[in-house]
Amino acid sequence: MTTVQDSGGPAHNDLLTLSRLVQDDLPCVAHIHMLAFPRSALTRLGKEAVRRYYEWQLLGPHDSVALGAVADGELVGFCFGGVFRGALSGFVRKNRLFLAWRILIHPWLVTNPLIRDRLKLGTRVLRWTARGPVPRATSRAASEQHRSFGILAIAVHPASQGLGIGKMLMQEAERIALQRGFTSMHLTVATDNLQAIGFYERQGWRKHTTTGEWTGQMRKTLSL
Ligand SMILES: CC(C)(COP(=O)(O)OP(=O)(O)OC[C@H]1O[C@@H](n2cnc3c(N)ncnc32)[C@H](O)[C@@H]1OP(=O)(O)O)[C@@H](O)C(=O)NCCC(=O)NCCS
């Protein structure tokens, strides 16, 4: 891990340091992900699948930042943000044999509705990319989102939640977004994740909808 110091003062307090994550941190990231998102489809695929997912987010062709919060030398939280190019599609494409093997040796995974949904999505992604490059989104909403800094994932170890760590990670992500010239941020949250929604609203995020029915999109306008 490298300590965050690029500008705006040191990002740490007495107990906690924020760092840029490196590949060696990914097993700890996967561990926290599995504890913080116990019911997610990714968690059910196992720790190596989770580690590979974040490896793609760290090393793939993205314009992103991976932040870790460290207390007493231990990773206690993380945040991946920025502009991601194929966060899911690239992961599925790069790891399709591994993912197929995971499902072959754990066939019961297919009975899980979350995994089934993700499998359908993964199959669509593979069919799509087999036909050529993924088509670029052309809608106005998509191009607006393109100029916005996305929060792909944020999580704090359950034993360390409620101590201000999530807030510190988010504030650092916002500082970096501003520094890189973004004026807005976006994320998607599960509509039943009331804990996270409460946390985001407390940080000034607002629910965003274009159709009237809210599907988990949230946005925040950044100002200096
Ligand atoms: C959501 C999460 C990242 C928040 O991190 P955290 O370290 O527990 O939150 P913090 O202690 O930094 O809280 C920051 C502020 O949000 C407030 N807050 C936290 N949870 C809240 C809630 N459920 N409702 C209202 N406010 C809340 C805190 O009171 C605090 O307010 P303050 O600024 O007045 O002090 C963390 O709980 C988590 O990892 N959850 C599981 C994974 C997850 O759902 N991630 C988001 C997926 S989209």
PDB file of C-alpha atoms and ligand atoms in Angstrom:
ATOM      1  CA  MET A   1       0.000   0.000   0.000  1.00  0.00           C
ATOM      2  CA  THR A   2       1.204   3.534  -0.660  1.00  0.00           C
ATOM      3  CA  THR A   3       0.042   6.301   1.634  1.00  0.00           C
ATOM      4  CA  VAL A   4      -2.166   8.926   0.024  1.00  0.00           C
ATOM      5  CA  GLN A   5      -0.306  12.216  -0.077  1.00  0.00           C
ATOM      6  CA  ASP A   6      -0.735  13.691  -3.559  1.00  0.00           C
ATOM      7  CA  SER A   7      -2.216  16.970  -2.312  1.00  0.00           C
ATOM      8  CA  GLY A   8      -4.657  18.476   0.113  1.00  0.00           C
ATOM      9  CA  GLY A   9      -2.707  17.428   3.190  1.00  0.00           C
ATOM     10  CA  PRO A  10      -2.132  13.996   4.720  1.00  0.00           C
ATOM     11  CA  ALA A  11      -5.256  11.848   4.622  1.00  0.00           C
ATOM     12  CA  HIS A  12      -5.026  10.333   8.084  1.00  0.00           C
ATOM     13  CA  ASN A  13      -5.941  10.883  11.675  1.00  0.00           C
ATOM     14  CA  ASP A  14      -4.259   9.459  14.790  1.00  0.00           C
ATOM     15  CA  LEU A  15      -5.756   6.007  14.369  1.00  0.00           C
ATOM     16  CA  LEU A  16      -6.401   5.688  10.700  1.00  0.00           C
ATOM     17  CA  THR A  17      -4.388   6.078   7.490  1.00  0.00           C
ATOM     18  CA  LEU A  18      -5.690   6.163   3.940  1.00  0.00           C
ATOM     19  CA  SER A  19      -3.561   4.422   1.328  1.00  0.00           C
ATOM     20  CA  ARG A  20      -3.610   3.532  -2.353  1.00  0.00           C
ATOM     21  CA  LEU A  21      -4.263  -0.189  -2.663  1.00  0.00           C
ATOM     22  CA  VAL A  22      -1.859  -2.477  -4.506  1.00  0.00           C
ATOM     23  CA  GLN A  23      -2.310  -6.035  -5.754  1.00  0.00           C
ATOM     24  CA  ASP A  24      -1.026  -7.613  -2.521  1.00  0.00           C
ATOM     25  CA  ASP A  25      -3.901  -5.948  -0.631  1.00  0.00           C
ATOM     26  CA  LEU A  26      -6.570  -7.701  -2.696  1.00  0.00           C
ATOM     27  CA  PRO A  27      -6.977 -10.814  -0.471  1.00  0.00           C
ATOM     28  CA  CYS A  28      -7.807  -8.422   2.412  1.00  0.00           C
ATOM     29  CA  VAL A  29     -10.161  -6.447   0.145  1.00  0.00           C
ATOM     30  CA  ALA A  30     -11.890  -9.734  -0.765  1.00  0.00           C
ATOM     31  CA  HIS A  31     -12.144 -10.685   2.913  1.00  0.00           C
ATOM     32  CA  ILE A  32     -13.824  -7.371   3.804  1.00  0.00           C
ATOM     33  CA  HIS A  33     -16.107  -7.576   0.748  1.00  0.00           C
ATOM     34  CA  MET A  34     -17.321 -11.029   1.823  1.00  0.00           C
ATOM     35  CA  LEU A  35     -18.073  -9.827   5.357  1.00  0.00           C
ATOM     36  CA  ALA A  36     -19.674  -6.554   4.265  1.00  0.00           C
ATOM     37  CA  PHE A  37     -21.730  -8.088   1.405  1.00  0.00           C
ATOM     38  CA  PRO A  38     -22.511 -11.604   2.696  1.00  0.00           C
ATOM     39  CA  ARG A  39     -25.437 -12.128   0.320  1.00  0.00           C
ATOM     40  CA  SER A  40     -23.909 -10.775  -2.904  1.00  0.00           C
ATOM     41  CA  ALA A  41     -23.599 -13.045  -5.944  1.00  0.00           C
ATOM     42  CA  LEU A  42     -19.856 -12.379  -6.029  1.00  0.00           C
ATOM     43  CA  THR A  43     -19.413 -13.443  -2.393  1.00  0.00           C
ATOM     44  CA  ARG A  44     -21.196 -16.704  -3.149  1.00  0.00           C
ATOM     45  CA  LEU A  45     -18.691 -17.432  -5.907  1.00  0.00           C
ATOM     46  CA  GLY A  46     -15.921 -17.535  -3.277  1.00  0.00           C
ATOM     47  CA  LYS A  47     -12.947 -15.492  -2.113  1.00  0.00           C
ATOM     48  CA  GLU A  48     -10.812 -16.075  -5.216  1.00  0.00           C
ATOM     49  CA  ALA A  49     -13.643 -14.820  -7.455  1.00  0.00           C
ATOM     50  CA  VAL A  50     -13.945 -11.695  -5.296  1.00  0.00           C
ATOM     51  CA  ARG A  51     -10.174 -11.164  -5.376  1.00  0.00           C
ATOM     52  CA  ARG A  52     -10.170 -11.488  -9.188  1.00  0.00           C
ATOM     53  CA  TYR A  53     -13.068  -9.018  -9.465  1.00  0.00           C
ATOM     54  CA  TYR A  54     -11.120  -6.352  -7.602  1.00  0.00           C
ATOM     55  CA  GLU A  55      -7.925  -7.267  -9.452  1.00  0.00           C
ATOM     56  CA  TRP A  56      -9.728  -6.360 -12.685  1.00  0.00           C
ATOM     57  CA  GLN A  57     -10.881  -3.069 -11.168  1.00  0.00           C
ATOM     58  CA  LEU A  58      -7.303  -2.319 -10.036  1.00  0.00           C
ATOM     59  CA  LEU A  59      -5.400  -3.397 -13.169  1.00  0.00           C
ATOM     60  CA  GLY A  60      -7.969  -3.073 -15.970  1.00  0.00           C
ATOM     61  CA  PRO A  61      -8.080  -0.167 -18.468  1.00  0.00           C
ATOM     62  CA  HIS A  62      -9.854   2.180 -16.077  1.00  0.00           C
ATOM     63  CA  ASP A  63      -9.238   5.738 -14.929  1.00  0.00           C
ATOM     64  CA  SER A  64      -9.756   4.877 -11.305  1.00  0.00           C
ATOM     65  CA  VAL A  65      -8.462   5.027  -7.775  1.00  0.00           C
ATOM     66  CA  ALA A  66      -8.442   2.273  -5.153  1.00  0.00           C
ATOM     67  CA  LEU A  67      -8.293   3.527  -1.580  1.00  0.00           C
ATOM     68  CA  GLY A  68      -7.734   1.531   1.565  1.00  0.00           C
ATOM     69  CA  ALA A  69      -8.288   2.549   5.185  1.00  0.00           C
ATOM     70  CA  VAL A  70      -5.694   1.063   7.516  1.00  0.00           C
ATOM     71  CA  ALA A  71      -5.849   0.875  11.309  1.00  0.00           C
ATOM     72  CA  ASP A  72      -3.003  -0.703  13.295  1.00  0.00           C
ATOM     73  CA  GLY A  73      -1.501  -2.072  10.100  1.00  0.00           C
ATOM     74  CA  GLU A  74      -4.737  -3.845   9.108  1.00  0.00           C
ATOM     75  CA  LEU A  75      -6.994  -2.988   6.196  1.00  0.00           C
ATOM     76  CA  VAL A  76     -10.405  -2.073   7.638  1.00  0.00           C
ATOM     77  CA  GLY A  77     -12.152  -0.558   4.617  1.00  0.00           C
ATOM     78  CA  PHE A  78     -11.817   0.230   0.929  1.00  0.00           C
ATOM     79  CA  CYS A  79     -13.289   2.324  -1.852  1.00  0.00           C
ATOM     80  CA  PHE A  80     -12.933   1.882  -5.626  1.00  0.00           C
ATOM     81  CA  GLY A  81     -13.943   4.946  -7.643  1.00  0.00           C
ATOM     82  CA  GLY A  82     -13.396   6.656 -10.979  1.00  0.00           C
ATOM     83  CA  VAL A  83     -14.323   5.918 -14.574  1.00  0.00           C
ATOM     84  CA  PHE A  84     -14.520   2.168 -15.166  1.00  0.00           C
ATOM     85  CA  ARG A  85     -14.365   0.597 -18.619  1.00  0.00           C
ATOM     86  CA  GLY A  86     -16.210  -2.699 -18.455  1.00  0.00           C
ATOM     87  CA  ALA A  87     -16.155  -3.212 -14.669  1.00  0.00           C
ATOM     88  CA  LEU A  88     -18.369  -6.285 -15.001  1.00  0.00           C
ATOM     89  CA  SER A  89     -17.996  -7.227 -18.677  1.00  0.00           C
ATOM     90  CA  GLY A  90     -14.186  -7.152 -18.551  1.00  0.00           C
ATOM     91  CA  PHE A  91     -14.144  -9.199 -15.349  1.00  0.00           C
ATOM     92  CA  VAL A  92     -16.456 -11.838 -16.839  1.00  0.00           C
ATOM     93  CA  ARG A  93     -14.538 -11.959 -20.125  1.00  0.00           C
ATOM     94  CA  LYS A  94     -11.135 -12.201 -18.475  1.00  0.00           C
ATOM     95  CA  ASN A  95     -12.245 -14.834 -15.960  1.00  0.00           C
ATOM     96  CA  ARG A  96     -14.810 -16.817 -17.948  1.00  0.00           C
ATOM     97  CA  LEU A  97     -13.021 -20.171 -17.596  1.00  0.00           C
ATOM     98  CA  PHE A  98     -12.441 -19.664 -13.878  1.00  0.00           C
ATOM     99  CA  LEU A  99     -16.081 -18.639 -13.337  1.00  0.00           C
ATOM    100  CA  ALA A 100     -17.373 -21.575 -15.396  1.00  0.00           C
ATOM    101  CA  TRP A 101     -15.190 -23.929 -13.325  1.00  0.00           C
ATOM    102  CA  ARG A 102     -16.486 -22.413 -10.046  1.00  0.00           C
ATOM    103  CA  ILE A 103     -20.028 -23.108 -11.140  1.00  0.00           C
ATOM    104  CA  LEU A 104     -19.221 -26.598 -12.421  1.00  0.00           C
ATOM    105  CA  ILE A 105     -17.754 -27.682  -9.073  1.00  0.00           C
ATOM    106  CA  HIS A 106     -20.542 -25.927  -7.112  1.00  0.00           C
ATOM    107  CA  PRO A 107     -23.634 -26.607  -9.273  1.00  0.00           C
ATOM    108  CA  TRP A 108     -25.937 -25.585  -6.404  1.00  0.00           C
ATOM    109  CA  LEU A 109     -24.809 -21.996  -7.046  1.00  0.00           C
ATOM    110  CA  VAL A 110     -27.085 -21.970 -10.098  1.00  0.00           C
ATOM    111  CA  THR A 111     -30.126 -22.423  -7.858  1.00  0.00           C
ATOM    112  CA  ASN A 112     -29.347 -19.061  -6.222  1.00  0.00           C
ATOM    113  CA  PRO A 113     -31.466 -16.350  -7.908  1.00  0.00           C
ATOM    114  CA  LEU A 114     -28.709 -13.735  -7.497  1.00  0.00           C
ATOM    115  CA  ILE A 115     -26.158 -15.956  -9.232  1.00  0.00           C
ATOM    116  CA  ARG A 116     -28.703 -16.900 -11.926  1.00  0.00           C
ATOM    117  CA  ASP A 117     -29.283 -13.203 -12.670  1.00  0.00           C
ATOM    118  CA  ARG A 118     -25.555 -12.546 -12.853  1.00  0.00           C
ATOM    119  CA  LEU A 119     -25.061 -15.635 -15.048  1.00  0.00           C
ATOM    120  CA  LYS A 120     -27.670 -14.343 -17.496  1.00  0.00           C
ATOM    121  CA  LEU A 121     -25.926 -10.976 -17.528  1.00  0.00           C
ATOM    122  CA  GLY A 122     -22.523 -12.657 -17.948  1.00  0.00           C
ATOM    123  CA  THR A 123     -23.801 -14.756 -20.859  1.00  0.00           C
ATOM    124  CA  ARG A 124     -25.226 -11.632 -22.513  1.00  0.00           C
ATOM    125  CA  VAL A 125     -21.877  -9.868 -22.033  1.00  0.00           C
ATOM    126  CA  LEU A 126     -19.969 -12.775 -23.610  1.00  0.00           C
ATOM    127  CA  ARG A 127     -22.384 -12.991 -26.566  1.00  0.00           C
ATOM    128  CA  TRP A 128     -22.128  -9.254 -26.998  1.00  0.00           C
ATOM    129  CA  THR A 129     -18.344  -9.116 -26.933  1.00  0.00           C
ATOM    130  CA  ALA A 130     -18.009 -12.208 -29.159  1.00  0.00           C
ATOM    131  CA  ARG A 131     -19.722 -10.155 -31.869  1.00  0.00           C
ATOM    132  CA  GLY A 132     -17.190  -7.344 -31.625  1.00  0.00           C
ATOM    133  CA  PRO A 133     -16.444  -4.388 -29.394  1.00  0.00           C
ATOM    134  CA  VAL A 134     -19.077  -3.517 -26.837  1.00  0.00           C
ATOM    135  CA  PRO A 135     -21.238  -0.793 -28.370  1.00  0.00           C
ATOM    136  CA  ARG A 136     -20.688   2.614 -26.873  1.00  0.00           C
ATOM    137  CA  ALA A 137     -23.665   4.036 -25.043  1.00  0.00           C
ATOM    138  CA  THR A 138     -24.909   7.056 -26.928  1.00  0.00           C
ATOM    139  CA  SER A 139     -27.753   8.334 -24.785  1.00  0.00           C
ATOM    140  CA  ARG A 140     -27.478  11.729 -23.141  1.00  0.00           C
ATOM    141  CA  ALA A 141     -27.647  10.115 -19.696  1.00  0.00           C
ATOM    142  CA  ALA A 142     -24.741   7.820 -20.556  1.00  0.00           C
ATOM    143  CA  SER A 143     -22.569  10.647 -21.842  1.00  0.00           C
ATOM    144  CA  GLU A 144     -23.370  12.740 -18.767  1.00  0.00           C
ATOM    145  CA  GLN A 145     -22.392   9.761 -16.597  1.00  0.00           C
ATOM    146  CA  HIS A 146     -19.156   9.563 -18.571  1.00  0.00           C
ATOM    147  CA  ARG A 147     -18.055  12.920 -17.165  1.00  0.00           C
ATOM    148  CA  SER A 148     -19.031  11.871 -13.684  1.00  0.00           C
ATOM    149  CA  PHE A 149     -16.806  10.077 -11.141  1.00  0.00           C
ATOM    150  CA  GLY A 150     -18.370   6.744 -10.157  1.00  0.00           C
ATOM    151  CA  ILE A 151     -18.150   4.965  -6.836  1.00  0.00           C
ATOM    152  CA  LEU A 152     -17.976   1.302  -7.799  1.00  0.00           C
ATOM    153  CA  ALA A 153     -17.623  -0.132  -4.295  1.00  0.00           C
ATOM    154  CA  ILE A 154     -17.180   1.071  -0.745  1.00  0.00           C
ATOM    155  CA  ALA A 155     -17.113  -1.178   2.293  1.00  0.00           C
ATOM    156  CA  VAL A 156     -15.911  -1.149   5.878  1.00  0.00           C
ATOM    157  CA  HIS A 157     -15.175  -4.261   7.956  1.00  0.00           C
ATOM    158  CA  PRO A 158     -18.347  -4.892  10.051  1.00  0.00           C
ATOM    159  CA  ALA A 159     -16.323  -4.655  13.281  1.00  0.00           C
ATOM    160  CA  SER A 160     -15.177  -1.147  12.294  1.00  0.00           C
ATOM    161  CA  GLN A 161     -18.422   0.293  10.910  1.00  0.00           C
ATOM    162  CA  GLY A 162     -19.916   3.415  12.492  1.00  0.00           C
ATOM    163  CA  LEU A 163     -16.492   4.863  13.392  1.00  0.00           C
ATOM    164  CA  GLY A 164     -16.243   7.421  10.583  1.00  0.00           C
ATOM    165  CA  ILE A 165     -14.117   5.222   8.268  1.00  0.00           C
ATOM    166  CA  GLY A 166     -16.639   5.154   5.401  1.00  0.00           C
ATOM    167  CA  LYS A 167     -16.966   8.933   5.616  1.00  0.00           C
ATOM    168  CA  MET A 168     -13.199   9.368   5.483  1.00  0.00           C
ATOM    169  CA  LEU A 169     -12.909   7.095   2.422  1.00  0.00           C
ATOM    170  CA  MET A 170     -15.735   8.924   0.668  1.00  0.00           C
ATOM    171  CA  GLN A 171     -14.285  12.357   1.454  1.00  0.00           C
ATOM    172  CA  GLU A 172     -10.947  11.269  -0.006  1.00  0.00           C
ATOM    173  CA  ALA A 173     -12.663   9.892  -3.146  1.00  0.00           C
ATOM    174  CA  GLU A 174     -14.477  13.235  -3.520  1.00  0.00           C
ATOM    175  CA  ARG A 175     -11.246  15.179  -3.068  1.00  0.00           C
ATOM    176  CA  ILE A 176      -9.567  13.112  -5.792  1.00  0.00           C
ATOM    177  CA  ALA A 177     -12.588  13.492  -8.111  1.00  0.00           C
ATOM    178  CA  LEU A 178     -12.470  17.282  -7.687  1.00  0.00           C
ATOM    179  CA  GLN A 179      -8.713  17.310  -8.178  1.00  0.00           C
ATOM    180  CA  ARG A 180      -9.196  15.403 -11.467  1.00  0.00           C
ATOM    181  CA  GLY A 181     -11.747  17.968 -12.673  1.00  0.00           C
ATOM    182  CA  PHE A 182     -15.016  16.069 -12.123  1.00  0.00           C
ATOM    183  CA  THR A 183     -18.009  18.084 -10.989  1.00  0.00           C
ATOM    184  CA  SER A 184     -20.343  15.220 -10.143  1.00  0.00           C
ATOM    185  CA  MET A 185     -20.308  11.693  -8.777  1.00  0.00           C
ATOM    186  CA  HIS A 186     -22.640   8.741  -9.203  1.00  0.00           C
ATOM    187  CA  LEU A 187     -23.190   5.297  -7.734  1.00  0.00           C
ATOM    188  CA  THR A 188     -25.732   2.504  -7.623  1.00  0.00           C
ATOM    189  CA  VAL A 189     -26.961   1.002  -4.372  1.00  0.00           C
ATOM    190  CA  ALA A 190     -29.383  -1.874  -3.735  1.00  0.00           C
ATOM    191  CA  THR A 191     -32.727  -0.216  -2.975  1.00  0.00           C
ATOM    192  CA  ASP A 192     -33.099  -2.336   0.181  1.00  0.00           C
ATOM    193  CA  ASN A 193     -29.639  -1.387   1.555  1.00  0.00           C
ATOM    194  CA  LEU A 194     -31.060   1.171   3.968  1.00  0.00           C
ATOM    195  CA  GLN A 195     -27.827   1.405   5.955  1.00  0.00           C
ATOM    196  CA  ALA A 196     -25.831   2.497   2.897  1.00  0.00           C
ATOM    197  CA  ILE A 197     -28.599   4.805   1.612  1.00  0.00           C
ATOM    198  CA  GLY A 198     -28.692   6.535   5.021  1.00  0.00           C
ATOM    199  CA  PHE A 199     -24.913   6.854   4.949  1.00  0.00           C
ATOM    200  CA  TYR A 200     -24.901   8.352   1.417  1.00  0.00           C
ATOM    201  CA  GLU A 201     -27.698  10.810   2.176  1.00  0.00           C
ATOM    202  CA  ARG A 202     -25.791  11.947   5.259  1.00  0.00           C
ATOM    203  CA  GLN A 203     -22.821  12.652   2.923  1.00  0.00           C
ATOM    204  CA  GLY A 204     -24.980  14.842   0.667  1.00  0.00           C
ATOM    205  CA  TRP A 205     -25.888  12.243  -1.993  1.00  0.00           C
ATOM    206  CA  ARG A 206     -29.393  12.360  -3.467  1.00  0.00           C
ATOM    207  CA  LYS A 207     -31.541   9.682  -5.090  1.00  0.00           C
ATOM    208  CA  HIS A 208     -31.653  10.086  -8.860  1.00  0.00           C
ATOM    209  CA  THR A 209     -34.425   8.922 -11.133  1.00  0.00           C
ATOM    210  CA  THR A 210     -35.409   9.561 -14.732  1.00  0.00           C
ATOM    211  CA  THR A 211     -38.544   7.411 -14.877  1.00  0.00           C
ATOM    212  CA  GLY A 212     -40.206   8.123 -11.536  1.00  0.00           C
ATOM    213  CA  GLU A 213     -39.372   4.712 -10.085  1.00  0.00           C
ATOM    214  CA  TRP A 214     -36.115   4.811  -8.117  1.00  0.00           C
ATOM    215  CA  THR A 215     -33.812   1.920  -9.067  1.00  0.00           C
ATOM    216  CA  GLY A 216     -30.846   2.695  -6.805  1.00  0.00           C
ATOM    217  CA  GLN A 217     -29.013   5.460  -8.695  1.00  0.00           C
ATOM    218  CA  MET A 218     -27.572   8.217  -6.509  1.00  0.00           C
ATOM    219  CA  ARG A 219     -25.727  11.379  -7.459  1.00  0.00           C
ATOM    220  CA  LYS A 220     -23.757  14.103  -5.783  1.00  0.00           C
ATOM    221  CA  THR A 221     -22.736  17.458  -7.210  1.00  0.00           C
ATOM    222  CA  LEU A 222     -19.224  18.452  -6.211  1.00  0.00           C
ATOM    223  CA  SER A 223     -18.197  21.966  -5.322  1.00  0.00           C
ATOM    224  CA  LEU A 224     -14.891  23.414  -4.185  1.00  0.00           C
TER     225      LEU A 224
HETATM  226  C1  LIG B   1     -22.049   1.976   4.219  1.00  0.00           C
HETATM  227  C2  LIG B   1     -20.692   1.945   4.936  1.00  0.00           C
HETATM  228  C3  LIG B   1     -19.571   1.998   3.888  1.00  0.00           C
HETATM  229  C4  LIG B   1     -20.588   3.183   5.836  1.00  0.00           C
HETATM  230  O1  LIG B   1     -19.311   3.207   6.472  1.00  0.00           O
HETATM  231  P1  LIG B   1     -19.177   3.497   8.032  1.00  0.00           P
HETATM  232  O2  LIG B   1     -17.735   3.577   8.350  1.00  0.00           O
HETATM  233  O3  LIG B   1     -19.960   2.484   8.775  1.00  0.00           O
HETATM  234  O4  LIG B   1     -19.910   4.912   8.160  1.00  0.00           O
HETATM  235  P2  LIG B   1     -19.368   6.174   9.009  1.00  0.00           P
HETATM  236  O5  LIG B   1     -19.126   5.725  10.410  1.00  0.00           O
HETATM  237  O6  LIG B   1     -18.236   6.792   8.298  1.00  0.00           O
HETATM  238  O7  LIG B   1     -20.631   7.144   8.966  1.00  0.00           O
HETATM  239  C5  LIG B   1     -20.516   8.449   8.423  1.00  0.00           C
HETATM  240  C6  LIG B   1     -21.756   9.225   8.705  1.00  0.00           C
HETATM  241  O8  LIG B   1     -22.891   8.568   8.122  1.00  0.00           O
HETATM  242  C7  LIG B   1     -23.860   8.355   9.140  1.00  0.00           C
HETATM  243  N1  LIG B   1     -24.517   7.081   8.896  1.00  0.00           N
HETATM  244  C8  LIG B   1     -23.939   5.861   8.827  1.00  0.00           C
HETATM  245  N2  LIG B   1     -24.885   4.929   8.620  1.00  0.00           N
HETATM  246  C9  LIG B   1     -26.075   5.599   8.602  1.00  0.00           C
HETATM  247  C10 LIG B   1     -27.426   5.217   8.466  1.00  0.00           C
HETATM  248  N3  LIG B   1     -27.781   3.937   8.339  1.00  0.00           N
HETATM  249  N4  LIG B   1     -28.398   6.170   8.479  1.00  0.00           N
HETATM  250  C11 LIG B   1     -28.074   7.476   8.633  1.00  0.00           C
HETATM  251  N5  LIG B   1     -26.799   7.904   8.778  1.00  0.00           N
HETATM  252  C12 LIG B   1     -25.828   6.972   8.770  1.00  0.00           C
HETATM  253  C13 LIG B   1     -23.091   8.313  10.431  1.00  0.00           C
HETATM  254  O9  LIG B   1     -23.925   8.631  11.524  1.00  0.00           O
HETATM  255  C14 LIG B   1     -22.052   9.376  10.195  1.00  0.00           C
HETATM  256  O10 LIG B   1     -22.660  10.642  10.392  1.00  0.00           O
HETATM  257  P3  LIG B   1     -21.791  11.971  10.816  1.00  0.00           P
HETATM  258  O11 LIG B   1     -21.168  12.432   9.537  1.00  0.00           O
HETATM  259  O12 LIG B   1     -22.788  12.893  11.361  1.00  0.00           O
HETATM  260  O13 LIG B   1     -20.781  11.523  11.816  1.00  0.00           O
HETATM  261  C15 LIG B   1     -20.522   0.688   5.833  1.00  0.00           C
HETATM  262  O14 LIG B   1     -21.547   0.662   6.765  1.00  0.00           O
HETATM  263  C16 LIG B   1     -20.498  -0.623   5.063  1.00  0.00           C
HETATM  264  O15 LIG B   1     -19.437  -1.115   4.703  1.00  0.00           O
HETATM  265  N6  LIG B   1     -21.675  -1.240   4.839  1.00  0.00           N
HETATM  266  C17 LIG B   1     -21.729  -2.561   4.160  1.00  0.00           C
HETATM  267  C18 LIG B   1     -21.299  -2.471   2.710  1.00  0.00           C
HETATM  268  C19 LIG B   1     -22.198  -1.533   1.911  1.00  0.00           C
HETATM  269  O16 LIG B   1     -23.424  -1.602   1.991  1.00  0.00           O
HETATM  270  N7  LIG B   1     -21.559  -0.670   1.087  1.00  0.00           N
HETATM  271  C20 LIG B   1     -22.247   0.253   0.211  1.00  0.00           C
HETATM  272  C21 LIG B   1     -22.697  -0.472  -1.015  1.00  0.00           C
HETATM  273  S1  LIG B   1     -23.397   0.581  -2.251  1.00  0.00           S
END
